[in-house]
PDB file of C-alpha atoms and ligand atoms in Angstrom:
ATOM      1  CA  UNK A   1      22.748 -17.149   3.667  1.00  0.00           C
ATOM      2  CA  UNK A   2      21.096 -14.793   1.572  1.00  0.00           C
ATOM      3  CA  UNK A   3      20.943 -11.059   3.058  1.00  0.00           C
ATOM      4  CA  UNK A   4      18.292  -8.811   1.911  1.00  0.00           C
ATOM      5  CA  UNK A   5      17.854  -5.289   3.500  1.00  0.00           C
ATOM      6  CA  UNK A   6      14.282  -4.074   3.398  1.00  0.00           C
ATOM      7  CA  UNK A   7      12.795  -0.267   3.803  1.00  0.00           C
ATOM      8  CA  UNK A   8       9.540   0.645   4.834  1.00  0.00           C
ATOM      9  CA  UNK A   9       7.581   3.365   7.023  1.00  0.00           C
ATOM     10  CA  UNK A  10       5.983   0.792   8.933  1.00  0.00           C
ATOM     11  CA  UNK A  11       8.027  -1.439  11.536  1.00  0.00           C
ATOM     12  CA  UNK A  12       5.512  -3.945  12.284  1.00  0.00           C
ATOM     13  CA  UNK A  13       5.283  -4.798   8.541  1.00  0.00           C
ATOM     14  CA  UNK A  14       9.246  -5.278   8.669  1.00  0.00           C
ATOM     15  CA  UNK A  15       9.245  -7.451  11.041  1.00  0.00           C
ATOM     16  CA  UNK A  16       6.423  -9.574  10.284  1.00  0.00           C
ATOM     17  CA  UNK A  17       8.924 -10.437   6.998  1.00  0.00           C
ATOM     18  CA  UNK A  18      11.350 -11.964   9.566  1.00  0.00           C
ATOM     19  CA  UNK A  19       8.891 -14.650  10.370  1.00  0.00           C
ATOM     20  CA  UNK A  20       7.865 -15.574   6.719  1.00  0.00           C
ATOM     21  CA  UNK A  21      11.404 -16.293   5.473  1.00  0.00           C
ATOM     22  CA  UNK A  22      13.645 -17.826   7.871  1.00  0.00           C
ATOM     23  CA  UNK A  23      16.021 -18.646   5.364  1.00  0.00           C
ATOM     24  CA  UNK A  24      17.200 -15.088   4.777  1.00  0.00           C
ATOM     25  CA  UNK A  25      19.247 -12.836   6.757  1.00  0.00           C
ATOM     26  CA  UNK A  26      17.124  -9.536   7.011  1.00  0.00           C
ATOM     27  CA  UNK A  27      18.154  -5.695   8.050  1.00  0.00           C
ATOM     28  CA  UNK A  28      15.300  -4.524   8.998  1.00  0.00           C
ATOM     29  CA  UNK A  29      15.510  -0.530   8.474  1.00  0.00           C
ATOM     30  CA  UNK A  30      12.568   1.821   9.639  1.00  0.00           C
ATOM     31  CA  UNK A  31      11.845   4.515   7.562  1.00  0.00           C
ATOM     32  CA  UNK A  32      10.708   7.066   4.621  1.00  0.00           C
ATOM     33  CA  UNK A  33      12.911   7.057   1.780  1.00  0.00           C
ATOM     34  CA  UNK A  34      11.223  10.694   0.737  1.00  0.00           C
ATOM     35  CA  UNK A  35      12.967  12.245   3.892  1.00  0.00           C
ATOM     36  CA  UNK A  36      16.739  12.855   3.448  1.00  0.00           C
ATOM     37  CA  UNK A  37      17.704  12.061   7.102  1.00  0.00           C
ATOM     38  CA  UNK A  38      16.634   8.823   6.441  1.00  0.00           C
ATOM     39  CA  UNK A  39      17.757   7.766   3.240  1.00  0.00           C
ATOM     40  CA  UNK A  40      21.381   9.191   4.735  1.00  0.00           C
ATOM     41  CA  UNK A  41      20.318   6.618   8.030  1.00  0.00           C
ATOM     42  CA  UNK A  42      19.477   3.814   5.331  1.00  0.00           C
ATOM     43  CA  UNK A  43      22.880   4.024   3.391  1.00  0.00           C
ATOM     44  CA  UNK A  44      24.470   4.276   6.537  1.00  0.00           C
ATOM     45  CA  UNK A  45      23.456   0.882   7.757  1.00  0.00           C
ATOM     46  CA  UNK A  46      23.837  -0.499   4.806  1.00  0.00           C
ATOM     47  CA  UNK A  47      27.456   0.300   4.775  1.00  0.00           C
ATOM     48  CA  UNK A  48      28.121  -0.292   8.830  1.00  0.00           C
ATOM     49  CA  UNK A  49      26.762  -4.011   7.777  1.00  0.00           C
ATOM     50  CA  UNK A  50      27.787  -5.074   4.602  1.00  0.00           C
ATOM     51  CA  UNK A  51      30.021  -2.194   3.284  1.00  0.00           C
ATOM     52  CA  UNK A  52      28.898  -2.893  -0.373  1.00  0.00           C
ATOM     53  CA  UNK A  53      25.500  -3.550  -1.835  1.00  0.00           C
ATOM     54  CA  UNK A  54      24.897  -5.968  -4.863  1.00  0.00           C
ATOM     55  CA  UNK A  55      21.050  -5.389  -6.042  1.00  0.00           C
ATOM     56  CA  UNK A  56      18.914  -1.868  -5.251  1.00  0.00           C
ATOM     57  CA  UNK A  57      14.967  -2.319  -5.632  1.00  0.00           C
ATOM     58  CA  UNK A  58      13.384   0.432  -5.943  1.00  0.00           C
ATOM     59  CA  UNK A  59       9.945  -0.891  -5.299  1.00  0.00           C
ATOM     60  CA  UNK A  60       8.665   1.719  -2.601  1.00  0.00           C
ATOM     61  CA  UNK A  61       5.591   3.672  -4.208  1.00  0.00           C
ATOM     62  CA  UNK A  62       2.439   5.184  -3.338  1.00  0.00           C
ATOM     63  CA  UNK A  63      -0.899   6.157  -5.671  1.00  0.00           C
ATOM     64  CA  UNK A  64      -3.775   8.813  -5.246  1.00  0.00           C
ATOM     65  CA  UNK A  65      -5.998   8.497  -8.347  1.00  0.00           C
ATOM     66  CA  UNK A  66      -8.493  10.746  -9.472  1.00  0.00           C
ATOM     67  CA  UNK A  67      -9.241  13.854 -11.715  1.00  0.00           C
ATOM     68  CA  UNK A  68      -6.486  16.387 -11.186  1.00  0.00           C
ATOM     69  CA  UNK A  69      -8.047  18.863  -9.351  1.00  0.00           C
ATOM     70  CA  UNK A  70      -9.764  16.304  -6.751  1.00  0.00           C
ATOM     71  CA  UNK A  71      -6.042  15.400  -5.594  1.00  0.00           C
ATOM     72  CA  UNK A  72      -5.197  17.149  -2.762  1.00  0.00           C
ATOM     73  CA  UNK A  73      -1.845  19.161  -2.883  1.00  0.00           C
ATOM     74  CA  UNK A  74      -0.434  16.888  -0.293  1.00  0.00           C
ATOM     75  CA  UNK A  75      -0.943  13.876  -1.934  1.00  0.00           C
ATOM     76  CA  UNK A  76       0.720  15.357  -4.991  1.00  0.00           C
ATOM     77  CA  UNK A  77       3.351  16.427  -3.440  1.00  0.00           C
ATOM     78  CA  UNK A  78       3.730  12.531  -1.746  1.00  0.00           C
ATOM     79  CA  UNK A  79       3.755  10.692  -4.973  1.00  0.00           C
ATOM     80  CA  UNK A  80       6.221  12.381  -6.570  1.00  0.00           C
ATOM     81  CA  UNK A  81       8.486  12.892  -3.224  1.00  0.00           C
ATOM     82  CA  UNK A  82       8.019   9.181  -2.791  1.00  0.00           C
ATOM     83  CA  UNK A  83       7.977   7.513  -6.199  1.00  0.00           C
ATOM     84  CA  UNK A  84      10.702   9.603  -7.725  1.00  0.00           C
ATOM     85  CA  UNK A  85      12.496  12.616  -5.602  1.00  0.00           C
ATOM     86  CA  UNK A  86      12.984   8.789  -2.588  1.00  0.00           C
ATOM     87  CA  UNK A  87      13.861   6.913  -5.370  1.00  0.00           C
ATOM     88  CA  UNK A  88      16.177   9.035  -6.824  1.00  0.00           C
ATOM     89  CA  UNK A  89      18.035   9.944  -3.516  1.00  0.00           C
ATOM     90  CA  UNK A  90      18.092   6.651  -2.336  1.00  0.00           C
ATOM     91  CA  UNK A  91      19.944   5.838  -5.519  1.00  0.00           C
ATOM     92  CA  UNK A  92      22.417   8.361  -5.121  1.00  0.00           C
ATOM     93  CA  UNK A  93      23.211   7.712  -1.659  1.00  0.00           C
ATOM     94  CA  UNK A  94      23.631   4.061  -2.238  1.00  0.00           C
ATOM     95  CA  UNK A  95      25.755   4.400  -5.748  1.00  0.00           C
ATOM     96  CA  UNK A  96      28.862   4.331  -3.681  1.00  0.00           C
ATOM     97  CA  UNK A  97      28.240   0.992  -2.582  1.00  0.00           C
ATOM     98  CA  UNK A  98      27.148  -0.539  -5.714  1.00  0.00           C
ATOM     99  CA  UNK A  99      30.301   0.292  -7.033  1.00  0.00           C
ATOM    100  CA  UNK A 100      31.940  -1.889  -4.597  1.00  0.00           C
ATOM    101  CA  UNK A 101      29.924  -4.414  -6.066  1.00  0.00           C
ATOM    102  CA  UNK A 102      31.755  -6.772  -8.714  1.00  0.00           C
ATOM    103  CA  UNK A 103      28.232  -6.772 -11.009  1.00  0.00           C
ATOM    104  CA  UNK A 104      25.893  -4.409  -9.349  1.00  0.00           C
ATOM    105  CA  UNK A 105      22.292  -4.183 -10.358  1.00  0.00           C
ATOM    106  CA  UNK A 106      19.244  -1.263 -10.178  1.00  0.00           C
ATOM    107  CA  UNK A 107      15.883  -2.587 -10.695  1.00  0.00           C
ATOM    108  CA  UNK A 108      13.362   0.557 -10.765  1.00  0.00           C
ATOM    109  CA  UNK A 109       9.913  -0.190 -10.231  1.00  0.00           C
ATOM    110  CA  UNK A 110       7.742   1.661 -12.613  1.00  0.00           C
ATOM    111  CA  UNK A 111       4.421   0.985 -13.997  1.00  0.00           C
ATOM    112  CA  UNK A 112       1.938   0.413 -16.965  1.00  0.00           C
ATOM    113  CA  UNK A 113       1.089   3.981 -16.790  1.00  0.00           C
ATOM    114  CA  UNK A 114       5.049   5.021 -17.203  1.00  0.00           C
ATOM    115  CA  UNK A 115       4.398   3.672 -20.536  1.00  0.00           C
ATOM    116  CA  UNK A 116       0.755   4.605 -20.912  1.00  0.00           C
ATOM    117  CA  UNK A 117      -0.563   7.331 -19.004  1.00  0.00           C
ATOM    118  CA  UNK A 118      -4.389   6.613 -18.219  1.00  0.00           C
ATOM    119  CA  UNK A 119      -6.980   9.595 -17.125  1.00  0.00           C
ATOM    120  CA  UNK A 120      -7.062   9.561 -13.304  1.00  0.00           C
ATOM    121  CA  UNK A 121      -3.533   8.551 -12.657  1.00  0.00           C
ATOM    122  CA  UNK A 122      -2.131  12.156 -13.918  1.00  0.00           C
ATOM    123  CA  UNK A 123       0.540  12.360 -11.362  1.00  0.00           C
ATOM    124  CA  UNK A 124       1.073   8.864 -10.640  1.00  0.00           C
ATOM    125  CA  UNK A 125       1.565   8.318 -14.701  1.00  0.00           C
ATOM    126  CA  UNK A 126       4.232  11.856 -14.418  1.00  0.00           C
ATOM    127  CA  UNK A 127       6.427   9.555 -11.780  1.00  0.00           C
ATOM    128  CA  UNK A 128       6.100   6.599 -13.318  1.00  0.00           C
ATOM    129  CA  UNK A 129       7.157   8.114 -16.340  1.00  0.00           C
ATOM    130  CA  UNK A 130      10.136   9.654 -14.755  1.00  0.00           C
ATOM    131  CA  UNK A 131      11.356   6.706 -13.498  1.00  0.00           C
ATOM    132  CA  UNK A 132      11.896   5.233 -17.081  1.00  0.00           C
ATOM    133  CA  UNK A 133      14.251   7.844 -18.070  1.00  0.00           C
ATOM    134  CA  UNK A 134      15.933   8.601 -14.429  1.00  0.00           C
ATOM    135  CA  UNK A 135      16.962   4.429 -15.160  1.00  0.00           C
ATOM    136  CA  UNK A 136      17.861   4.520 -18.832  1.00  0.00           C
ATOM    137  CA  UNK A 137      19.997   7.720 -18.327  1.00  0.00           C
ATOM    138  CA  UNK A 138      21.442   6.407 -14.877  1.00  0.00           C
ATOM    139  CA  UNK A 139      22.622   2.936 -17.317  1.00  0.00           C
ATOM    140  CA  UNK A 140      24.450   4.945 -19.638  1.00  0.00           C
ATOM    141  CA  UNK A 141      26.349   7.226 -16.870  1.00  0.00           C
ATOM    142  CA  UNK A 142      28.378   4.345 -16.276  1.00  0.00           C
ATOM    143  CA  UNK A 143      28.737   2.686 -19.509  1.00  0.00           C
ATOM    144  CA  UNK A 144      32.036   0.905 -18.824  1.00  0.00           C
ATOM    145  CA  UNK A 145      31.070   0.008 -14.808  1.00  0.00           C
ATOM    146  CA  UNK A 146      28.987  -3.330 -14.662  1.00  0.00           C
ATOM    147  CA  UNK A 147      26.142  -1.500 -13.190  1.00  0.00           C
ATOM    148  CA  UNK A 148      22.765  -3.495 -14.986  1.00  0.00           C
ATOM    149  CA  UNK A 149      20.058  -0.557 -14.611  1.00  0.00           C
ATOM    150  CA  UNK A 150      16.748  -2.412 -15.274  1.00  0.00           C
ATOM    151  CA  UNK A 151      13.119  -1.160 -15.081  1.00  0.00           C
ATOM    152  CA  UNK A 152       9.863  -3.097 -14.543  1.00  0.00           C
ATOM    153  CA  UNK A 153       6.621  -2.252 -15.538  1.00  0.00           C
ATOM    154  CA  UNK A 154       3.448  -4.153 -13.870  1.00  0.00           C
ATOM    155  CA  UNK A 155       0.211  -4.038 -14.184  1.00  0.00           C
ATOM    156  CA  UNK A 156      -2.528  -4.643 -12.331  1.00  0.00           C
ATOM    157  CA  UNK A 157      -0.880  -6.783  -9.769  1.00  0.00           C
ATOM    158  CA  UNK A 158      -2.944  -8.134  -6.413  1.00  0.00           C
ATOM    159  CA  UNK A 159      -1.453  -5.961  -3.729  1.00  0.00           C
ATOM    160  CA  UNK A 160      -2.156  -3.985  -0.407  1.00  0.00           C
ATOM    161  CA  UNK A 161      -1.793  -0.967  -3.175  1.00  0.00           C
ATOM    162  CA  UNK A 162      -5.265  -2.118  -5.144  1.00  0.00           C
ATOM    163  CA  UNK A 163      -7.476  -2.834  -2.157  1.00  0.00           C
ATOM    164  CA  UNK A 164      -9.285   0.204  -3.208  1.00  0.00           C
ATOM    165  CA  UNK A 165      -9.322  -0.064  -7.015  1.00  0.00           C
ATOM    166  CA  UNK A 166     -11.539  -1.685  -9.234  1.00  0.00           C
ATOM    167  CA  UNK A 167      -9.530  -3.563 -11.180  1.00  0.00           C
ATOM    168  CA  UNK A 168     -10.640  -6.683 -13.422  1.00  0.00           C
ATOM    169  CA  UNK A 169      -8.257  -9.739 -13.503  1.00  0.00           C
ATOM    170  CA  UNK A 170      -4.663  -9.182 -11.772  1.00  0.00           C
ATOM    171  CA  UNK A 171      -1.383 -10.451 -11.562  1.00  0.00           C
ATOM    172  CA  UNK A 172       0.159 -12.322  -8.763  1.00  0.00           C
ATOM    173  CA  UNK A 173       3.089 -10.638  -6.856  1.00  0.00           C
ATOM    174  CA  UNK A 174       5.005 -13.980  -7.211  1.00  0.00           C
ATOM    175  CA  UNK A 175       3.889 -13.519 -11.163  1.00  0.00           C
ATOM    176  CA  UNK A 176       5.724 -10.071 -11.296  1.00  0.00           C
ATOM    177  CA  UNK A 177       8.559 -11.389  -9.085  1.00  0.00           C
ATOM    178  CA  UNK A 178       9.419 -14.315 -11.017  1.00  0.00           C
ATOM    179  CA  UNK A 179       9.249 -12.141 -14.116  1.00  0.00           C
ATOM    180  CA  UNK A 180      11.925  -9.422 -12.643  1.00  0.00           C
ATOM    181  CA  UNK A 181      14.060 -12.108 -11.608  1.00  0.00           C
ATOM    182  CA  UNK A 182      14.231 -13.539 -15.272  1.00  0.00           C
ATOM    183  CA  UNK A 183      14.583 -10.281 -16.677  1.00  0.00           C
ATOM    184  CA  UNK A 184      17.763  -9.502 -14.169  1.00  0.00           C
ATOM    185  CA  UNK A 185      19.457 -12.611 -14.881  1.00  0.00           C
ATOM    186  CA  UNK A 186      18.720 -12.424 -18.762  1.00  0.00           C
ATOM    187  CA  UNK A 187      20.105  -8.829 -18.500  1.00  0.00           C
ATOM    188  CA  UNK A 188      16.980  -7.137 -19.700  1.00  0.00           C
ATOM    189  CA  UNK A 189      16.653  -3.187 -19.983  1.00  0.00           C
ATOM    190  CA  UNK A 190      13.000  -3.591 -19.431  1.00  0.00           C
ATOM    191  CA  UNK A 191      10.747  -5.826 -17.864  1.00  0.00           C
ATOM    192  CA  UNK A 192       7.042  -5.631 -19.229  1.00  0.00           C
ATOM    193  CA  UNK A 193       4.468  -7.210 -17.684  1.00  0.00           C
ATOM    194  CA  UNK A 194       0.508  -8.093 -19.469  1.00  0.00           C
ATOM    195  CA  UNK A 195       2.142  -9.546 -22.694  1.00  0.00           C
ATOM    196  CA  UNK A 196       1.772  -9.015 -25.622  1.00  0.00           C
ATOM    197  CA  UNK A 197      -1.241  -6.872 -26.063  1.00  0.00           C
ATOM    198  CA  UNK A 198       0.718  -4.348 -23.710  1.00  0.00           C
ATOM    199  CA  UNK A 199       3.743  -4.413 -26.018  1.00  0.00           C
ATOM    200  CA  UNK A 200       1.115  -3.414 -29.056  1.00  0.00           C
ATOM    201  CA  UNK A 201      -0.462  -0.982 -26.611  1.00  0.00           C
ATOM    202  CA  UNK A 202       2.487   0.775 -26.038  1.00  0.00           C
ATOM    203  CA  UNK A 203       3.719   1.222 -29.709  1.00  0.00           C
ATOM    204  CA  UNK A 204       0.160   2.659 -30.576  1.00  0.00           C
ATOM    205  CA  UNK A 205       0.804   4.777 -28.142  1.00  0.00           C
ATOM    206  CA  UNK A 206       4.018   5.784 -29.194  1.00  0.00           C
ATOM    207  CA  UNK A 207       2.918   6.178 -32.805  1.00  0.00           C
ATOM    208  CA  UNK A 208      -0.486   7.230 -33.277  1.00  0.00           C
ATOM    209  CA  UNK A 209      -1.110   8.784 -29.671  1.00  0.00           C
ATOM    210  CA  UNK A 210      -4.522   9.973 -31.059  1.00  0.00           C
ATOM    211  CA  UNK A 211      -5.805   6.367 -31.358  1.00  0.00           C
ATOM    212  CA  UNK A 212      -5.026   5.760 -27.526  1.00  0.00           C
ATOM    213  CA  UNK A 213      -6.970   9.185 -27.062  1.00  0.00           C
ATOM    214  CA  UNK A 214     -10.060   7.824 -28.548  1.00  0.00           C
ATOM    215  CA  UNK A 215      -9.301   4.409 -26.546  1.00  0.00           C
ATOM    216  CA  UNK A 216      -9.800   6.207 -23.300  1.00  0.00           C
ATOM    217  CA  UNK A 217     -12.672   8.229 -24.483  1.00  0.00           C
ATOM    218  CA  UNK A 218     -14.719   5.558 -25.129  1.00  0.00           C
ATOM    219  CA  UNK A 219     -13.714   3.851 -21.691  1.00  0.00           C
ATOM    220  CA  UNK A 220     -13.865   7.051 -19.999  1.00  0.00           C
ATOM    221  CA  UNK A 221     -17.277   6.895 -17.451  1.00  0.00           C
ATOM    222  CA  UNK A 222     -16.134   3.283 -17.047  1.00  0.00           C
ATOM    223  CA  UNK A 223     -12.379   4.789 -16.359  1.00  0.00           C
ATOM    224  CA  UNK A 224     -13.607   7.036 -13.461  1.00  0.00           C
ATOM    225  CA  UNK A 225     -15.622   4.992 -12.198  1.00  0.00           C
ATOM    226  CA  UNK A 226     -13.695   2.244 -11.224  1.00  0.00           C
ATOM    227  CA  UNK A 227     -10.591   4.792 -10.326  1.00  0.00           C
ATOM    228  CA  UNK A 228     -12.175   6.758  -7.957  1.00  0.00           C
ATOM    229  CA  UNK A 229     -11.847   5.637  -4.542  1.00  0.00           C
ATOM    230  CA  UNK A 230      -7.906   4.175  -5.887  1.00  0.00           C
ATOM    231  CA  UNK A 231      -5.976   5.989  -3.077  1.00  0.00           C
ATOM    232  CA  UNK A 232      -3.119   3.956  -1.006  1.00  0.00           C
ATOM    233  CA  UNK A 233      -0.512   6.436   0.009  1.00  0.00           C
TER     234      UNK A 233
HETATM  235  N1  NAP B   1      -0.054  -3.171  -7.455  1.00  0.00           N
HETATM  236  C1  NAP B   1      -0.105  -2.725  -8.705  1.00  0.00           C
HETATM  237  O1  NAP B   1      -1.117  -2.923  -9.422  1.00  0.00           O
HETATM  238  C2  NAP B   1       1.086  -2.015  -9.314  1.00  0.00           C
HETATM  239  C3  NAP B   1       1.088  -1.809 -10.706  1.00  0.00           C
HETATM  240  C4  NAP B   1       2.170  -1.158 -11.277  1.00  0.00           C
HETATM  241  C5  NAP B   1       3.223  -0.739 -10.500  1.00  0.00           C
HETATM  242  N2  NAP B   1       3.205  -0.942  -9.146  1.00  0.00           N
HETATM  243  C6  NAP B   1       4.339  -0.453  -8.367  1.00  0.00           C
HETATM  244  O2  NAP B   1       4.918  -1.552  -7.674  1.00  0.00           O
HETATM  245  C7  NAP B   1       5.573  -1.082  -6.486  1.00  0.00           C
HETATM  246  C8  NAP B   1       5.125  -1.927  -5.313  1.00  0.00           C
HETATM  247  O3  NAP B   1       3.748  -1.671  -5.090  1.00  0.00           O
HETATM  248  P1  NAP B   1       2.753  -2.687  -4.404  1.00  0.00           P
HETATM  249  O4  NAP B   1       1.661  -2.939  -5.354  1.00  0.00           O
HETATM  250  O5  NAP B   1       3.492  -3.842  -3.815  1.00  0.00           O
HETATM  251  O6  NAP B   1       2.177  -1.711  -3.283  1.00  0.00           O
HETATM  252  P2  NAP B   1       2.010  -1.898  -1.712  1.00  0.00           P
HETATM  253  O7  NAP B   1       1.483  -3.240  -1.439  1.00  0.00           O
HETATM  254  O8  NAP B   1       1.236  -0.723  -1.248  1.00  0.00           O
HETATM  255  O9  NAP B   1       3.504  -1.794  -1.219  1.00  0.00           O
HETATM  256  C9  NAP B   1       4.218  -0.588  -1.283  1.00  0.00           C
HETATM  257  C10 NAP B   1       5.454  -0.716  -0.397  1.00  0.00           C
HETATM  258  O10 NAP B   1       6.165   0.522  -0.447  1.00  0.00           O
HETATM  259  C11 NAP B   1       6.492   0.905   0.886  1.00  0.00           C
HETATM  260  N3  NAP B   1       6.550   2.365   0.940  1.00  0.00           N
HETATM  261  C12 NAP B   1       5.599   3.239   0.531  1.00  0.00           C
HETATM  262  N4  NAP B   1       5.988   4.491   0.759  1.00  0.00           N
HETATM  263  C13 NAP B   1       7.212   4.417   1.325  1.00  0.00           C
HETATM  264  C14 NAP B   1       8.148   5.391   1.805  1.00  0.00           C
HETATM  265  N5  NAP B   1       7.875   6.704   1.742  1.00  0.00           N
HETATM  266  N6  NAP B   1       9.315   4.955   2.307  1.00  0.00           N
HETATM  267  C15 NAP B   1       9.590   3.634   2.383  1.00  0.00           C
HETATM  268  N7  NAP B   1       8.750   2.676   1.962  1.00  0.00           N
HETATM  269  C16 NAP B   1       7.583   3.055   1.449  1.00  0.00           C
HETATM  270  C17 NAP B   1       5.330   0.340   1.732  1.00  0.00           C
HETATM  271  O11 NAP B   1       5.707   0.149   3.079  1.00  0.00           O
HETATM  272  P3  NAP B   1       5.222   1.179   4.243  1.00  0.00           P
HETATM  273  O12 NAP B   1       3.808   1.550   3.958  1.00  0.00           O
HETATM  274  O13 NAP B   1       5.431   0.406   5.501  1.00  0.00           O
HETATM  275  O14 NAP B   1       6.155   2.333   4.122  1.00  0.00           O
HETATM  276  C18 NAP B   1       5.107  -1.007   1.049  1.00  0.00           C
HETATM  277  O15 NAP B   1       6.018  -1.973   1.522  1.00  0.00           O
HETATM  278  C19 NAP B   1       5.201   0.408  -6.366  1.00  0.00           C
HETATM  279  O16 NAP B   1       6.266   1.207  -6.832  1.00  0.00           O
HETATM  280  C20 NAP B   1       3.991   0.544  -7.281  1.00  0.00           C
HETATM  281  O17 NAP B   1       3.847   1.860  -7.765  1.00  0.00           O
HETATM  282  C21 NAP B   1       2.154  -1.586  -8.546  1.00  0.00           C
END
């Protein structure tokens, strides 16, 4: 039977999982992965069950859009203890047990914005961002260990987390899903999602930042407007 651990603030949520798929073996574990008791508490239960771990997702993440100085502190501070400081502790405290794994796999949730950073998403973009590099350089500290480091990059995607944005077309969860899946088992470094007018995206963006400058420019009433109630922390 397949046994999947799953993290999350909210209990009910957890639980409600159980019901959905009866053909998996959950631990259910409560908690904030941006608080250091319990990311100790979550690689702790992990170990008491299983005493090795074969795949981390790092898919916990929260957004607060909005021009910079209409964020509150706090929900600066959040994103960036959440989608990177959690992330990165969680993946220190459950290295250990990845090693125990005979091929051991990391699959970072990132973003669109890691790659393109979009006016309004300032410190959600910064996170994202981070993540990229926190995976490549965590791949090549163990170049000779079978640990597959992999990051994913959505977009738009029809979740809880875009109830308040005003996005256009989106993709399914299932669509991303089936798409990280592919990538693991084809042993993909990245996983990009919105084809490829995203891959052309990013390279413009990587060579001739200036263009994407002027892309958001023009878009940017349109950008703000459709960003600024985008808040699901
Ligand atoms: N939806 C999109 O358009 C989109 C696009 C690009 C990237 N992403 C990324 O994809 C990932 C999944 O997002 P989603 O769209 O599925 O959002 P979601 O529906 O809001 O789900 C986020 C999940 O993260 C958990 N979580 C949040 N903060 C946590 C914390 N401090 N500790 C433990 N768990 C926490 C939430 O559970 P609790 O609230 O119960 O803690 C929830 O299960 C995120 O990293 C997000 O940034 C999403």
């Amino acid at each position: 039977m397949t046994e999947i651990a799953v993290v999350g603030r909210n209990e009910e949520d957890l639980e409600k999982l159980g019901s959905e798929f009866s053909a998996v073996n959950f631990l259910f574990i409560p908690g904030d992965i941006s608080k250091t008791d319990d990311v100790e508490n979550i690689s702790q239960k992990i170990k008491d069950a299983w005493g090795s771990l074969d795949i981390l997702v790092n898919n916990a993440g929260v957004v607060s859009a909005g021009p910079l100085t209409e964020i509150s502190d706090e929900d600066i501070i959040n994103q960036i203890n959440i989608n990177l400081t959690g992330l990165i502790l969680l993946t220190k405290k459950v290295l250990p047990l990845l090693k125990k794994s005979k091929e051991g796999a990391i699959i970072n949730i990132s973003s669109g914005l890691g790659y393109i950073a979009m006016p309004f998403y300032s410190v959600y973009a910064a996170t994202k961002a981070a993540v990229r590099q926190f995976s490549d350089a965590i791949r090549r500290e163990y170049p000779d260990y079978p640990l597959h480091v992999m990051t994913v990059y959505p977009t738009a995607t029809d979740t809880d987390m875009m109830k308040n944005a005003k996005a256009g077309n989106m993709d399914s969860a299932e669509k991303v899903a089936k798409q990280t899946i592919e990538g693991l088992l084809n042993k993909k470094i990245n996983v990009i999602l919105g084809g490829d007018e995203r891959k052309q995206q990013i390279e413009i963006n990587f060579n001739e930042p200036e263009k994407m400058d002027k892309i958001t420019k023009d878009n940017y009433e349109n950008m703000k407007k459709r960003t600024e109630n985008h808040r699901s922390m």
